Amino acid sequence: MTQIPTEPIGSIPRPAYLQDAMKAFSKSEIKEAELNTLFEKATLETIKELEATGSPVISDGEQSKPSFATYPIHGYPHLAADGVVIPFADGHTRQLPKITAGPFRYQTFASSYLEKAKRYTLLPVKQAVIAVSAISLLYPPEGIDGYAQAQFIVDLLDEAEKDIRKCLIGGAYNVQIDFTEARLALKLDPSKQLLNAFIELNNKVLDRFTEDERRRIGVHTCPGGDHDSTHSADIPYSELLPLLFKLKAGSFYLEYAAEKEKQSVLKSIKENLQPGQRVFLGVTDVLNPRIETAEEISELLIEASRIIPLNQLGSTDDCGFSPFADDISTARNIAFSKIKARVDGTALAEKKLNSR
């Protein structure tokens, strides 16, 4: 019998009361204990709403993550604000901080979010972590006196390994490495040297895990998704996928629903997907408020199954719905409706394929 696994990417828009509380906390208008209580409340509500969609695998919706990218350094004592700037197509930017001293250590491990989420559900919980390649961008190009970049990379690899391993030990259904800078790397450096360096760095972490462990580790990539805008959607997948699938991971979660040239994407996946790897295609466009129908999603998957082997196919969302905590471009109820459509559409595709 045909089975198509389906999983979320991670983030869900925070409820209005939590958005208000985070703003109040930033102005010292409420205490941390009050904010933490609301984080817990939002996490519980999010998990219960995800369960109600019928999703067989869930996340905590990243309700208490400051952002998908910078959670490890939240509270790091040696930071400056003027790090790498990421421009988006609509003109807005996101700026990473940079470190000013070492030794580099994660302040927060993703396993802390997993531990809290598992209190509220009996369903399998996946946990997202940030790619080591993204955190590598925090080291300033001018260097740091007394803390060489080579030593920073050694420290960073150790911390990134801990981040993944703690989640595996903590009972994560799987661990998803967020590698959204992959496509952006090609835009910044068409020679592919930067992307190759990112792939090599991420594989240095993945090499520290056994083959069995890597089956529970996946990689997510997309052209960015922030305030309904992207940073690298103009870069074709055919440029990215031959290198992406060299990552030693078991699963790949790819933005797909928003792609215009879907046949070329499927062809590139087929040409580059390795034995033992599974690709989860995004079947909901997180930047479009229109809610897909189950029938539409079913047809996307059936079309994909004509090119990608069924035992290597899964479904997901194009990206997280709110990777940065302050992004309210997508309504919370729309996110849950899209997830339910994905779950229902995947089940419908299974039914149709099994009736043939």
Short mmCIF file of C-alpha atoms in Angstrom, two decimals:
data_model
loop_
_atom_site.label_atom_id
_atom_site.label_comp_id
_atom_site.label_asym_id
_atom_site.label_seq_id
_atom_site.Cartn_x
_atom_site.Cartn_y
_atom_site.Cartn_z
CA MET A 1 0.00 0.00 0.00
CA THR A 2 1.30 3.45 -0.98
CA GLN A 3 2.10 5.75 1.93
CA ILE A 4 3.28 9.33 1.55
CA PRO A 5 4.70 10.77 4.78
CA THR A 6 3.83 14.37 5.57
CA GLU A 7 5.55 16.75 7.99
CA PRO A 8 5.52 20.46 8.84
CA ILE A 9 8.58 22.66 8.46
CA GLY A 10 8.28 24.30 11.85
CA SER A 11 7.21 27.85 12.57
CA ILE A 12 3.62 29.02 13.06
CA PRO A 13 2.64 32.71 13.40
CA ARG A 14 2.58 33.73 17.07
CA PRO A 15 -0.81 34.70 18.54
CA ALA A 16 -1.50 38.42 18.95
CA TYR A 17 -1.21 38.28 22.75
CA LEU A 18 2.30 36.82 22.43
CA GLN A 19 3.35 39.39 19.85
CA ASP A 20 2.16 42.14 22.20
CA ALA A 21 3.97 40.57 25.15
CA MET A 22 7.26 40.28 23.27
CA LYS A 23 7.05 43.97 22.37
CA ALA A 24 6.23 44.85 25.97
CA PHE A 25 9.16 42.80 27.26
CA SER A 26 11.55 44.55 24.85
CA LYS A 27 10.46 47.84 26.47
CA SER A 28 10.83 46.41 30.01
CA GLU A 29 7.08 46.76 30.53
CA ILE A 30 6.63 43.15 31.68
CA LYS A 31 8.91 40.72 33.49
CA GLU A 32 10.53 37.67 31.93
CA ALA A 33 8.46 35.30 34.05
CA GLU A 34 5.25 36.72 32.57
CA LEU A 35 6.60 36.38 29.03
CA ASN A 36 7.67 32.78 29.70
CA THR A 37 4.17 31.94 30.92
CA LEU A 38 2.75 33.24 27.64
CA PHE A 39 5.36 31.29 25.66
CA GLU A 40 4.14 28.13 27.36
CA LYS A 41 0.51 29.03 26.70
CA ALA A 42 1.15 29.70 23.00
CA THR A 43 3.17 26.49 22.65
CA LEU A 44 0.37 24.39 24.16
CA GLU A 45 -2.28 26.07 22.00
CA THR A 46 -0.18 25.62 18.87
CA ILE A 47 0.44 21.94 19.50
CA LYS A 48 -3.24 21.27 20.14
CA GLU A 49 -4.23 23.11 16.95
CA LEU A 50 -1.62 21.16 14.97
CA GLU A 51 -3.00 17.93 16.39
CA ALA A 52 -6.48 19.02 15.27
CA THR A 53 -5.27 19.28 11.65
CA GLY A 54 -4.57 15.55 11.70
CA SER A 55 -0.85 16.06 11.16
CA PRO A 56 0.92 12.82 12.11
CA VAL A 57 4.11 14.71 12.98
CA ILE A 58 4.14 18.09 14.67
CA SER A 59 6.42 20.83 15.96
CA ASP A 60 6.10 23.41 18.72
CA GLY A 61 5.52 26.08 16.07
CA GLU A 62 8.70 27.82 17.29
CA GLN A 63 6.56 29.97 19.57
CA SER A 64 9.42 30.84 21.91
CA LYS A 65 12.26 30.99 19.36
CA PRO A 66 13.44 34.58 18.73
CA SER A 67 14.14 33.44 15.16
CA PHE A 68 14.95 30.19 13.39
CA ALA A 69 18.49 31.51 12.74
CA THR A 70 19.67 33.17 15.93
CA TYR A 71 18.22 31.11 18.79
CA PRO A 72 21.68 29.62 19.68
CA ILE A 73 23.14 33.06 20.40
CA HIS A 74 20.20 34.58 22.27
CA GLY A 75 21.94 36.09 25.28
CA TYR A 76 25.49 35.62 23.96
CA PRO A 77 27.58 38.26 25.77
CA HIS A 78 29.90 39.20 22.91
CA LEU A 79 27.75 40.46 20.03
CA ALA A 80 27.66 43.52 17.79
CA ALA A 81 24.65 44.43 15.66
CA ASP A 82 26.40 45.13 12.37
CA GLY A 83 26.70 41.67 10.83
CA VAL A 84 25.75 40.25 7.45
CA VAL A 85 22.75 41.91 5.77
CA ILE A 86 20.25 39.71 3.91
CA PRO A 87 18.21 41.66 1.31
CA PHE A 88 14.72 40.49 0.30
CA ALA A 89 12.97 41.06 -3.01
CA ASP A 90 10.46 43.55 -1.57
CA GLY A 91 13.26 45.82 -0.34
CA HIS A 92 13.31 44.91 3.35
CA THR A 93 16.39 43.38 4.96
CA ARG A 94 17.37 41.20 7.88
CA GLN A 95 20.72 41.77 9.56
CA LEU A 96 22.59 39.13 11.48
CA PRO A 97 24.72 40.10 14.46
CA LYS A 98 28.42 39.29 14.60
CA ILE A 99 30.49 37.92 17.46
CA THR A 100 33.22 40.09 18.98
CA ALA A 101 35.01 37.59 21.23
CA GLY A 102 35.41 33.88 21.88
CA PRO A 103 35.31 31.11 22.74
CA PHE A 104 32.05 30.61 20.88
CA ARG A 105 29.38 28.66 22.73
CA TYR A 106 25.67 28.16 22.07
CA GLN A 107 23.55 29.85 24.71
CA THR A 108 20.42 27.85 23.82
CA PHE A 109 20.15 24.37 22.36
CA ALA A 110 17.11 23.40 20.29
CA SER A 111 16.55 20.42 22.60
CA SER A 112 15.17 22.86 25.18
CA TYR A 113 12.24 23.59 22.83
CA LEU A 114 11.78 19.89 22.13
CA GLU A 115 11.65 19.01 25.82
CA LYS A 116 8.83 21.50 26.41
CA ALA A 117 6.87 20.43 23.35
CA LYS A 118 6.97 16.77 24.32
CA ARG A 119 5.14 17.60 27.56
CA TYR A 120 2.05 18.55 25.59
CA THR A 121 1.66 15.76 23.03
CA LEU A 122 2.03 12.05 22.47
CA LEU A 123 2.55 12.54 18.75
CA PRO A 124 6.02 12.45 17.17
CA VAL A 125 7.74 15.84 17.42
CA LYS A 126 10.31 17.02 14.90
CA GLN A 127 12.83 19.66 15.88
CA ALA A 128 14.44 22.26 13.65
CA VAL A 129 18.03 23.42 14.17
CA ILE A 130 20.00 26.06 12.35
CA ALA A 131 22.68 25.00 9.86
CA VAL A 132 26.29 25.40 10.92
CA SER A 133 26.86 27.28 7.65
CA ALA A 134 24.44 30.02 8.73
CA ILE A 135 26.10 30.45 12.13
CA SER A 136 29.51 30.59 10.43
CA LEU A 137 28.42 33.96 9.01
CA LEU A 138 28.57 35.46 12.52
CA TYR A 139 32.37 35.59 12.46
CA PRO A 140 33.41 39.08 11.25
CA PRO A 141 35.48 39.38 8.08
CA GLU A 142 37.92 41.66 9.91
CA GLY A 143 38.70 38.88 12.38
CA ILE A 144 38.83 38.90 16.18
CA ASP A 145 42.02 39.58 18.15
CA GLY A 146 43.04 36.48 20.05
CA TYR A 147 40.32 34.29 18.48
CA ALA A 148 41.16 33.05 15.02
CA GLN A 149 38.47 32.03 12.56
CA ALA A 150 39.93 28.51 12.42
CA GLN A 151 39.37 28.11 16.17
CA PHE A 152 35.88 29.57 15.84
CA ILE A 153 35.02 26.91 13.25
CA VAL A 154 36.33 24.14 15.55
CA ASP A 155 34.17 25.47 18.38
CA LEU A 156 31.18 25.95 16.10
CA LEU A 157 31.31 22.38 14.75
CA ASP A 158 31.34 21.05 18.31
CA GLU A 159 28.35 23.19 19.29
CA ALA A 160 26.36 22.33 16.15
CA GLU A 161 26.95 18.62 16.76
CA LYS A 162 25.69 19.03 20.34
CA ASP A 163 22.61 20.86 19.07
CA ILE A 164 21.60 17.94 16.83
CA ARG A 165 22.70 15.18 19.18
CA LYS A 166 20.80 16.58 22.15
CA CYS A 167 17.61 16.54 20.03
CA LEU A 168 18.17 12.94 18.91
CA ILE A 169 18.85 11.83 22.47
CA GLY A 170 15.87 13.87 23.66
CA GLY A 171 13.51 11.81 21.51
CA ALA A 172 12.99 13.96 18.43
CA TYR A 173 11.16 12.08 15.68
CA ASN A 174 13.71 13.70 13.41
CA VAL A 175 15.94 16.77 13.31
CA GLN A 176 15.59 19.27 10.47
CA ILE A 177 18.60 21.42 9.61
CA ASP A 178 17.43 24.80 8.30
CA PHE A 179 19.73 25.61 5.36
CA THR A 180 17.87 28.51 3.77
CA GLU A 181 21.11 30.25 2.84
CA ALA A 182 21.87 27.58 0.23
CA ARG A 183 20.08 29.25 -2.65
CA LEU A 184 21.19 32.68 -1.45
CA ALA A 185 24.81 31.51 -1.62
CA LEU A 186 24.40 30.96 -5.36
CA LYS A 187 22.99 34.44 -5.78
CA LEU A 188 25.89 35.99 -3.87
CA ASP A 189 28.50 33.83 -5.60
CA PRO A 190 27.49 32.30 -8.98
CA SER A 191 30.87 30.51 -9.10
CA LYS A 192 29.40 28.12 -6.47
CA GLN A 193 32.51 28.37 -4.29
CA LEU A 194 30.47 29.74 -1.38
CA LEU A 195 27.80 27.04 -1.68
CA ASN A 196 30.46 24.34 -1.92
CA ALA A 197 32.06 25.71 1.23
CA PHE A 198 28.67 25.64 2.99
CA ILE A 199 28.04 22.04 1.87
CA GLU A 200 31.49 20.97 3.07
CA LEU A 201 30.98 22.66 6.45
CA ASN A 202 27.56 21.09 6.99
CA ASN A 203 28.91 17.67 6.03
CA LYS A 204 31.64 18.03 8.64
CA VAL A 205 28.86 18.04 11.21
CA LEU A 206 26.86 15.26 9.55
CA ASP A 207 29.99 13.08 9.36
CA ARG A 208 29.93 12.94 13.16
CA PHE A 209 26.73 10.89 13.10
CA THR A 210 26.18 7.25 12.22
CA GLU A 211 24.25 6.17 9.15
CA ASP A 212 21.28 5.24 11.34
CA GLU A 213 21.36 8.63 13.03
CA ARG A 214 21.52 10.43 9.70
CA ARG A 215 18.28 8.72 8.66
CA ARG A 216 16.65 10.88 11.36
CA ILE A 217 18.35 14.07 10.14
CA GLY A 218 16.94 16.14 7.29
CA VAL A 219 17.75 19.40 5.53
CA HIS A 220 15.29 22.16 4.67
CA THR A 221 16.00 24.73 2.00
CA CYS A 222 13.91 27.46 0.41
CA PRO A 223 14.48 30.88 -1.18
CA GLY A 224 13.60 32.59 2.10
CA GLY A 225 10.18 33.44 3.46
CA ASP A 226 9.83 36.65 5.45
CA HIS A 227 7.02 39.21 5.29
CA ASP A 228 5.74 37.38 2.19
CA SER A 229 9.00 37.96 0.35
CA THR A 230 12.02 35.88 -0.71
CA HIS A 231 15.74 36.51 -1.04
CA SER A 232 16.71 34.09 -3.83
CA ALA A 233 13.66 32.74 -5.69
CA ASP A 234 15.27 33.80 -8.97
CA ILE A 235 17.96 31.14 -8.61
CA PRO A 236 16.88 27.94 -10.43
CA TYR A 237 16.86 24.66 -8.53
CA SER A 238 18.92 23.07 -11.29
CA GLU A 239 21.84 25.15 -10.03
CA LEU A 240 21.32 24.10 -6.40
CA LEU A 241 20.16 20.50 -6.27
CA PRO A 242 23.24 18.73 -7.69
CA LEU A 243 25.19 20.09 -4.72
CA LEU A 244 22.40 20.00 -2.13
CA PHE A 245 21.89 16.25 -2.42
CA LYS A 246 25.58 15.74 -1.59
CA LEU A 247 24.67 16.52 2.00
CA LYS A 248 24.78 13.32 4.05
CA ALA A 249 21.21 13.58 5.32
CA GLY A 250 18.27 11.22 5.10
CA SER A 251 15.55 13.70 4.14
CA PHE A 252 15.28 16.92 2.16
CA TYR A 253 12.43 19.41 2.59
CA LEU A 254 12.15 21.56 -0.53
CA GLU A 255 10.06 24.60 -1.38
CA TYR A 256 8.01 23.56 -4.41
CA ALA A 257 4.43 24.89 -4.46
CA ALA A 258 5.58 28.42 -5.35
CA GLU A 259 7.90 27.22 -8.13
CA LYS A 260 6.79 28.22 -11.62
CA GLU A 261 8.74 25.56 -13.57
CA LYS A 262 7.64 22.49 -11.64
CA GLN A 263 8.54 19.91 -14.27
CA SER A 264 12.13 21.09 -14.40
CA VAL A 265 12.30 20.95 -10.61
CA LEU A 266 11.04 17.35 -10.57
CA LYS A 267 13.48 16.40 -13.30
CA SER A 268 16.38 17.90 -11.35
CA ILE A 269 15.30 16.08 -8.19
CA LYS A 270 15.13 12.76 -10.02
CA GLU A 271 18.59 13.27 -11.52
CA ASN A 272 20.22 14.12 -8.19
CA LEU A 273 18.30 12.32 -5.42
CA GLN A 274 20.49 9.60 -3.93
CA PRO A 275 19.39 6.09 -2.88
CA GLY A 276 18.17 6.12 0.70
CA GLN A 277 17.20 9.81 0.57
CA ARG A 278 13.62 11.05 0.70
CA VAL A 279 12.40 14.38 -0.68
CA PHE A 280 9.49 16.17 0.97
CA LEU A 281 7.94 18.53 -1.57
CA GLY A 282 6.37 21.76 -0.37
CA VAL A 283 2.71 21.61 -1.42
CA THR A 284 1.46 24.74 0.34
CA ASP A 285 2.68 28.20 -0.68
CA VAL A 286 3.31 29.92 2.64
CA LEU A 287 3.63 33.35 1.01
CA ASN A 288 0.18 33.20 -0.60
CA PRO A 289 -2.87 33.64 1.68
CA ARG A 290 -5.05 31.52 -0.60
CA ILE A 291 -5.71 28.15 1.02
CA GLU A 292 -4.99 25.26 -1.29
CA THR A 293 -7.63 22.56 -1.68
CA ALA A 294 -6.96 18.94 -0.83
CA GLU A 295 -7.63 18.09 -4.48
CA GLU A 296 -4.96 20.53 -5.70
CA ILE A 297 -2.41 19.12 -3.29
CA SER A 298 -3.32 15.59 -4.26
CA GLU A 299 -2.73 16.36 -7.93
CA LEU A 300 0.65 17.96 -7.17
CA LEU A 301 1.78 14.79 -5.42
CA ILE A 302 0.39 12.43 -8.04
CA GLU A 303 2.17 14.43 -10.75
CA ALA A 304 5.40 14.26 -8.75
CA SER A 305 4.99 10.50 -8.25
CA ARG A 306 5.26 10.03 -12.00
CA ILE A 307 8.85 11.24 -11.83
CA ILE A 308 10.05 10.69 -8.24
CA PRO A 309 9.94 7.13 -6.84
CA LEU A 310 7.05 6.86 -4.38
CA ASN A 311 9.26 5.36 -1.69
CA GLN A 312 11.34 8.54 -1.81
CA LEU A 313 8.45 11.06 -1.83
CA GLY A 314 6.84 13.01 1.00
CA SER A 315 4.93 16.28 1.46
CA THR A 316 5.54 19.37 3.55
CA ASP A 317 4.99 23.14 3.46
CA ASP A 318 7.17 25.39 1.32
CA CYS A 319 8.74 26.99 4.38
CA GLY A 320 7.93 27.90 7.94
CA PHE A 321 4.99 30.28 8.23
CA SER A 322 6.82 32.71 10.51
CA PRO A 323 10.59 32.01 10.71
CA PHE A 324 11.21 35.33 12.47
CA ALA A 325 9.17 36.00 15.61
CA ASP A 326 7.97 39.44 14.46
CA ASP A 327 6.63 38.26 11.09
CA ILE A 328 2.84 38.57 11.12
CA SER A 329 2.32 38.60 7.34
CA THR A 330 0.44 35.29 7.47
CA ALA A 331 -2.63 34.96 9.69
CA ARG A 332 -2.41 32.15 12.22
CA ASN A 333 -5.70 30.57 11.15
CA ILE A 334 -4.57 30.53 7.52
CA ALA A 335 -1.41 28.63 8.50
CA PHE A 336 -3.43 25.93 10.25
CA SER A 337 -5.89 25.73 7.34
CA LYS A 338 -3.02 25.23 4.89
CA ILE A 339 -1.53 22.51 7.08
CA LYS A 340 -4.89 20.70 7.24
CA ALA A 341 -5.16 20.97 3.45
CA ARG A 342 -1.68 19.41 3.16
CA VAL A 343 -2.60 16.55 5.47
CA ASP A 344 -5.93 15.92 3.70
CA GLY A 345 -4.43 16.32 0.24
CA THR A 346 -1.64 13.87 1.00
CA ALA A 347 -4.18 11.30 2.25
CA LEU A 348 -6.23 11.85 -0.90
CA ALA A 349 -3.18 11.27 -3.09
CA GLU A 350 -2.49 8.03 -1.25
CA LYS A 351 -6.10 6.91 -1.77
CA LYS A 352 -6.00 7.67 -5.50
CA LEU A 353 -2.66 5.97 -6.01
CA ASN A 354 -3.77 2.87 -4.12
CA SER A 355 -6.99 2.59 -6.16
CA ARG A 356 -5.10 2.29 -9.43
#
